[in-house]
mmCIF file of C-alpha atoms and ligand atoms in Angstrom:
data_model
loop_
_atom_site.group_PDB
_atom_site.id
_atom_site.type_symbol
_atom_site.label_atom_id
_atom_site.label_comp_id
_atom_site.label_asym_id
_atom_site.label_seq_id
_atom_site.Cartn_x
_atom_site.Cartn_y
_atom_site.Cartn_z
ATOM 1 C CA MET A 1 -9.594 -3.079 37.905
ATOM 2 C CA VAL A 2 -10.457 -0.567 35.254
ATOM 3 C CA ARG A 3 -12.004 2.665 36.520
ATOM 4 C CA ILE A 4 -15.162 3.687 34.677
ATOM 5 C CA THR A 5 -16.021 7.381 34.484
ATOM 6 C CA LEU A 6 -18.804 9.333 32.785
ATOM 7 C CA VAL A 7 -18.692 12.635 30.981
ATOM 8 C CA ARG A 8 -21.404 14.502 29.167
ATOM 9 C CA GLY A 9 -20.155 16.124 25.982
ATOM 10 C CA ASP A 10 -18.567 15.850 22.583
ATOM 11 C CA ILE A 11 -16.100 12.987 22.333
ATOM 12 C CA THR A 12 -13.889 14.892 19.883
ATOM 13 C CA ALA A 13 -12.958 17.295 22.695
ATOM 14 C CA GLU A 14 -11.813 14.544 25.063
ATOM 15 C CA GLU A 15 -8.193 14.324 26.081
ATOM 16 C CA ALA A 16 -7.485 10.625 26.238
ATOM 17 C CA ASP A 17 -4.863 8.263 24.885
ATOM 18 C CA ALA A 18 -7.452 6.735 22.606
ATOM 19 C CA VAL A 19 -10.889 7.809 21.439
ATOM 20 C CA VAL A 20 -13.236 5.190 20.033
ATOM 21 C CA ASN A 21 -15.135 5.887 16.831
ATOM 22 C CA ALA A 22 -18.593 4.409 16.203
ATOM 23 C CA ALA A 23 -17.688 3.760 12.576
ATOM 24 C CA ASN A 24 -19.204 1.694 9.786
ATOM 25 C CA SER A 25 -17.570 -1.167 7.908
ATOM 26 C CA SER A 26 -16.348 1.078 5.103
ATOM 27 C CA LEU A 27 -14.103 2.997 7.548
ATOM 28 C CA LEU A 28 -14.546 5.928 5.186
ATOM 29 C CA GLY A 29 -16.674 8.161 7.379
ATOM 30 C CA GLY A 30 -20.310 8.936 8.025
ATOM 31 C CA GLY A 31 -22.471 11.002 10.375
ATOM 32 C CA GLY A 32 -22.722 11.189 14.168
ATOM 33 C CA VAL A 33 -19.539 10.451 16.102
ATOM 34 C CA ASP A 34 -17.822 9.278 12.927
ATOM 35 C CA GLY A 35 -18.501 12.531 11.091
ATOM 36 C CA ALA A 36 -17.422 14.614 14.082
ATOM 37 C CA ILE A 37 -14.154 12.689 14.511
ATOM 38 C CA HIS A 38 -13.176 13.035 10.854
ATOM 39 C CA ARG A 39 -14.172 16.717 10.750
ATOM 40 C CA ARG A 40 -12.275 17.698 13.847
ATOM 41 C CA GLY A 41 -9.413 15.229 13.464
ATOM 42 C CA GLY A 42 -8.667 16.273 9.899
ATOM 43 C CA PRO A 43 -7.759 14.365 6.717
ATOM 44 C CA GLU A 44 -4.947 12.332 8.261
ATOM 45 C CA ILE A 45 -7.473 9.958 9.829
ATOM 46 C CA LEU A 46 -9.262 9.293 6.539
ATOM 47 C CA GLU A 47 -5.912 8.737 4.857
ATOM 48 C CA ALA A 48 -5.036 6.115 7.465
ATOM 49 C CA CYS A 49 -8.456 4.495 7.031
ATOM 50 C CA ARG A 50 -7.975 4.347 3.269
ATOM 51 C CA ALA A 51 -4.607 2.667 3.808
ATOM 52 C CA LEU A 52 -6.296 0.062 6.022
ATOM 53 C CA ARG A 53 -8.873 -0.591 3.301
ATOM 54 C CA ALA A 54 -6.062 -0.998 0.778
ATOM 55 C CA SER A 55 -4.207 -3.479 3.002
ATOM 56 C CA HIS A 56 -5.791 -5.603 5.744
ATOM 57 C CA TYR A 57 -9.423 -4.639 5.370
ATOM 58 C CA GLY A 58 -10.179 -4.822 1.676
ATOM 59 C CA LYS A 59 -13.765 -5.829 2.420
ATOM 60 C CA GLY A 60 -14.112 -3.392 5.268
ATOM 61 C CA LEU A 61 -13.994 -3.820 9.035
ATOM 62 C CA PRO A 62 -16.425 -6.523 10.197
ATOM 63 C CA THR A 63 -19.058 -5.700 12.825
ATOM 64 C CA GLY A 64 -17.756 -6.169 16.367
ATOM 65 C CA GLN A 65 -14.091 -5.712 15.451
ATOM 66 C CA ALA A 66 -11.750 -2.776 16.064
ATOM 67 C CA VAL A 67 -8.697 -1.181 14.499
ATOM 68 C CA ALA A 68 -6.567 1.868 15.371
ATOM 69 C CA THR A 69 -5.340 4.839 13.371
ATOM 70 C CA THR A 70 -3.731 8.143 14.169
ATOM 71 C CA ALA A 71 -6.015 10.678 15.868
ATOM 72 C CA GLY A 72 -4.856 13.462 13.547
ATOM 73 C CA ARG A 73 -5.563 16.814 15.180
ATOM 74 C CA LEU A 74 -7.730 15.435 17.988
ATOM 75 C CA PRO A 75 -6.401 15.781 21.555
ATOM 76 C CA ALA A 76 -5.771 12.033 21.624
ATOM 77 C CA ARG A 77 -3.013 9.788 20.301
ATOM 78 C CA TRP A 78 -5.164 7.235 18.551
ATOM 79 C CA VAL A 79 -8.635 6.699 17.197
ATOM 80 C CA ILE A 80 -9.873 3.147 17.599
ATOM 81 C CA HIS A 81 -12.526 2.480 14.978
ATOM 82 C CA THR A 82 -15.145 -0.133 15.740
ATOM 83 C CA VAL A 83 -18.344 -1.130 13.972
ATOM 84 C CA GLY A 84 -21.426 -1.600 16.094
ATOM 85 C CA PRO A 85 -24.317 -3.841 15.072
ATOM 86 C CA VAL A 86 -27.480 -2.289 13.655
ATOM 87 C CA TYR A 87 -30.400 -2.765 16.051
ATOM 88 C CA GLN A 88 -33.273 -4.853 14.794
ATOM 89 C CA ALA A 89 -36.541 -5.032 16.671
ATOM 90 C CA SER A 90 -36.876 -8.624 15.476
ATOM 91 C CA GLY A 91 -33.777 -9.547 17.446
ATOM 92 C CA SER A 92 -30.240 -8.206 17.587
ATOM 93 C CA ASP A 93 -27.107 -9.902 18.835
ATOM 94 C CA PRO A 94 -25.920 -8.198 22.038
ATOM 95 C CA SER A 95 -22.654 -10.130 21.875
ATOM 96 C CA LEU A 96 -21.640 -8.163 18.783
ATOM 97 C CA LEU A 97 -22.122 -4.899 20.661
ATOM 98 C CA ALA A 98 -20.184 -6.267 23.654
ATOM 99 C CA SER A 99 -17.487 -7.351 21.218
ATOM 100 C CA CYS A 100 -16.996 -3.733 20.076
ATOM 101 C CA TYR A 101 -16.016 -2.738 23.612
ATOM 102 C CA ARG A 102 -13.854 -5.814 24.244
ATOM 103 C CA GLU A 103 -12.041 -5.639 20.910
ATOM 104 C CA SER A 104 -11.471 -1.884 21.256
ATOM 105 C CA LEU A 105 -9.911 -2.457 24.672
ATOM 106 C CA LYS A 106 -7.760 -5.245 23.235
ATOM 107 C CA VAL A 107 -6.455 -2.800 20.637
ATOM 108 C CA ALA A 108 -5.947 -0.201 23.391
ATOM 109 C CA ASP A 109 -3.875 -2.731 25.336
ATOM 110 C CA GLU A 110 -1.740 -3.446 22.281
ATOM 111 C CA LEU A 111 -1.153 0.291 21.880
ATOM 112 C CA GLY A 112 -0.371 0.766 25.564
ATOM 113 C CA ALA A 113 -3.226 3.254 26.020
ATOM 114 C CA HIS A 114 -4.068 4.110 29.640
ATOM 115 C CA THR A 115 -7.205 6.151 29.088
ATOM 116 C CA VAL A 116 -9.869 5.315 26.520
ATOM 117 C CA ALA A 117 -12.972 7.377 25.708
ATOM 118 C CA PHE A 118 -16.000 5.561 24.280
ATOM 119 C CA PRO A 119 -19.229 6.916 22.803
ATOM 120 C CA ALA A 120 -22.453 4.936 23.276
ATOM 121 C CA ILE A 121 -21.831 2.701 20.268
ATOM 122 C CA SER A 122 -24.848 1.809 18.086
ATOM 123 C CA THR A 123 -27.262 4.118 19.955
ATOM 124 C CA GLY A 124 -27.529 6.740 17.201
ATOM 125 C CA ALA A 125 -27.970 5.894 13.532
ATOM 126 C CA TYR A 126 -27.815 2.190 14.390
ATOM 127 C CA GLY A 127 -30.875 2.472 16.639
ATOM 128 C CA TRP A 128 -29.964 0.515 19.765
ATOM 129 C CA PRO A 129 -32.126 1.458 22.797
ATOM 130 C CA MET A 130 -29.932 3.426 25.207
ATOM 131 C CA GLU A 131 -30.779 1.422 28.302
ATOM 132 C CA GLU A 132 -29.912 -1.928 26.818
ATOM 133 C CA ALA A 133 -26.829 -0.534 25.101
ATOM 134 C CA ALA A 134 -25.625 1.006 28.376
ATOM 135 C CA ARG A 135 -26.016 -2.294 30.208
ATOM 136 C CA ILE A 136 -24.116 -4.180 27.501
ATOM 137 C CA ALA A 137 -21.375 -1.526 27.419
ATOM 138 C CA VAL A 138 -20.804 -1.433 31.175
ATOM 139 C CA GLU A 139 -20.863 -5.231 31.488
ATOM 140 C CA ALA A 140 -18.441 -5.659 28.599
ATOM 141 C CA VAL A 141 -15.963 -3.139 30.010
ATOM 142 C CA ARG A 142 -16.159 -4.594 33.517
ATOM 143 C CA GLY A 143 -15.527 -8.065 32.168
ATOM 144 C CA ALA A 144 -12.791 -7.127 29.722
ATOM 145 C CA GLY A 145 -9.709 -7.833 31.826
ATOM 146 C CA THR A 146 -7.902 -4.892 30.256
ATOM 147 C CA ALA A 147 -4.726 -3.110 31.355
ATOM 148 C CA VAL A 148 -6.410 0.246 30.582
ATOM 149 C CA ASP A 149 -6.688 2.400 33.742
ATOM 150 C CA GLU A 150 -9.683 4.505 32.832
ATOM 151 C CA VAL A 151 -12.587 3.916 30.494
ATOM 152 C CA ARG A 152 -14.544 7.117 30.013
ATOM 153 C CA PHE A 153 -18.004 6.950 28.516
ATOM 154 C CA VAL A 154 -18.718 10.223 26.742
ATOM 155 C CA LEU A 155 -22.450 10.755 26.433
ATOM 156 C CA PHE A 156 -23.840 13.349 24.125
ATOM 157 C CA ASP A 157 -26.975 14.325 26.013
ATOM 158 C CA GLU A 158 -28.408 14.260 29.494
ATOM 159 C CA PRO A 159 -30.766 11.271 29.047
ATOM 160 C CA ALA A 160 -27.860 9.167 27.775
ATOM 161 C CA TYR A 161 -25.680 10.332 30.664
ATOM 162 C CA ASP A 162 -28.396 9.527 33.197
ATOM 163 C CA THR A 163 -28.938 6.087 31.708
ATOM 164 C CA PHE A 164 -25.247 5.226 32.005
ATOM 165 C CA ALA A 165 -25.139 6.674 35.532
ATOM 166 C CA ARG A 166 -27.995 4.373 36.569
ATOM 167 C CA GLU A 167 -26.228 1.413 35.016
ATOM 168 C CA LEU A 168 -23.041 2.156 36.956
ATOM 169 C CA ARG A 169 -24.763 2.231 40.326
HETATM 170 N N1 AR6 B 201 -19.675 12.930 20.894
HETATM 171 C C1 AR6 B 201 -20.233 11.975 21.673
HETATM 172 N N2 AR6 B 201 -21.359 11.306 21.336
HETATM 173 C C2 AR6 B 201 -21.942 11.625 20.157
HETATM 174 C C3 AR6 B 201 -21.418 12.604 19.275
HETATM 175 C C4 AR6 B 201 -20.228 13.272 19.686
HETATM 176 N N3 AR6 B 201 -19.640 14.211 18.931
HETATM 177 N N4 AR6 B 201 -22.224 12.669 18.178
HETATM 178 C C5 AR6 B 201 -23.221 11.773 18.364
HETATM 179 N N5 AR6 B 201 -23.060 11.154 19.561
HETATM 180 P P1 AR6 B 201 -23.809 7.404 16.057
HETATM 181 P P2 AR6 B 201 -23.990 4.472 15.698
HETATM 182 C C6 AR6 B 201 -23.874 10.073 20.170
HETATM 183 O O1 AR6 B 201 -24.929 7.593 15.124
HETATM 184 O O2 AR6 B 201 -25.365 4.438 16.237
HETATM 185 C C7 AR6 B 201 -22.343 6.934 11.393
HETATM 186 O O3 AR6 B 201 -22.872 7.489 10.216
HETATM 187 C C8 AR6 B 201 -25.254 9.834 19.614
HETATM 188 O O4 AR6 B 201 -26.198 10.688 20.243
HETATM 189 O O5 AR6 B 201 -22.618 8.272 15.937
HETATM 190 O O6 AR6 B 201 -23.001 3.433 16.158
HETATM 191 C C9 AR6 B 201 -21.310 5.854 11.125
HETATM 192 O O7 AR6 B 201 -20.566 6.120 9.959
HETATM 193 C C10 AR6 B 201 -25.482 8.374 19.959
HETATM 194 O O8 AR6 B 201 -25.960 8.234 21.297
HETATM 195 O O9 AR6 B 201 -23.218 5.871 15.951
HETATM 196 C C11 AR6 B 201 -22.150 4.612 10.963
HETATM 197 O O10 AR6 B 201 -22.655 4.500 9.666
HETATM 198 C C12 AR6 B 201 -24.078 7.756 19.911
HETATM 199 O O11 AR6 B 201 -23.178 8.863 19.931
HETATM 200 C C13 AR6 B 201 -23.286 4.838 11.944
HETATM 201 O O12 AR6 B 201 -23.397 6.260 12.090
HETATM 202 C C14 AR6 B 201 -23.793 6.916 18.679
HETATM 203 O O13 AR6 B 201 -24.410 7.485 17.534
HETATM 204 C C15 AR6 B 201 -22.993 4.260 13.300
HETATM 205 O O14 AR6 B 201 -24.123 4.405 14.130
#
């Protein structure tokens, strides 16, 4: 069974085999986690993303899917980029958010990663309420059937950390 741990902090400082990026379909960067990863990881990550756009992902990475690149200068071996769904008050598909976690762990398994650090995907610019997102994230990881030993949720602030802690109890 995969061990789930929680950390409060900046995901770009995490030492893990793989760090997951809350990217957008373009794979070419943005704000939030995405901006921080590219800033701290350096240009090698963007180069790898551009190569993916030029090969397998000409139209971009679809929502709910995941793909790996180098982690550049980050203290990790790989960045796994995934695209969360944008939250809509009129109704959003939780299965797409769950898919981000499952597909990222599938990629981690293919890479042979033992430790994987995740941010709270879709809870920033994409607007997903933290409580619901935490429940979906924890359920998806618990149900993933992955060979990964440790999944570490890295939460940026105390309310997010507390929400995930409640969900894990
Ligand atoms: N470490 C850990 N968590 C962080 C960090 C960090 N360095 N920075 C922000 N968070 P977001 P999304 C938290 O917006 O909602 C980008 O522009 C943040 O407080 O990064 O999936 C992409 O290019 C929030 O709880 O991702 C896309 O266009 C969570 O991480 C879009 O934003 C996710 O916030 C993706 O939006």
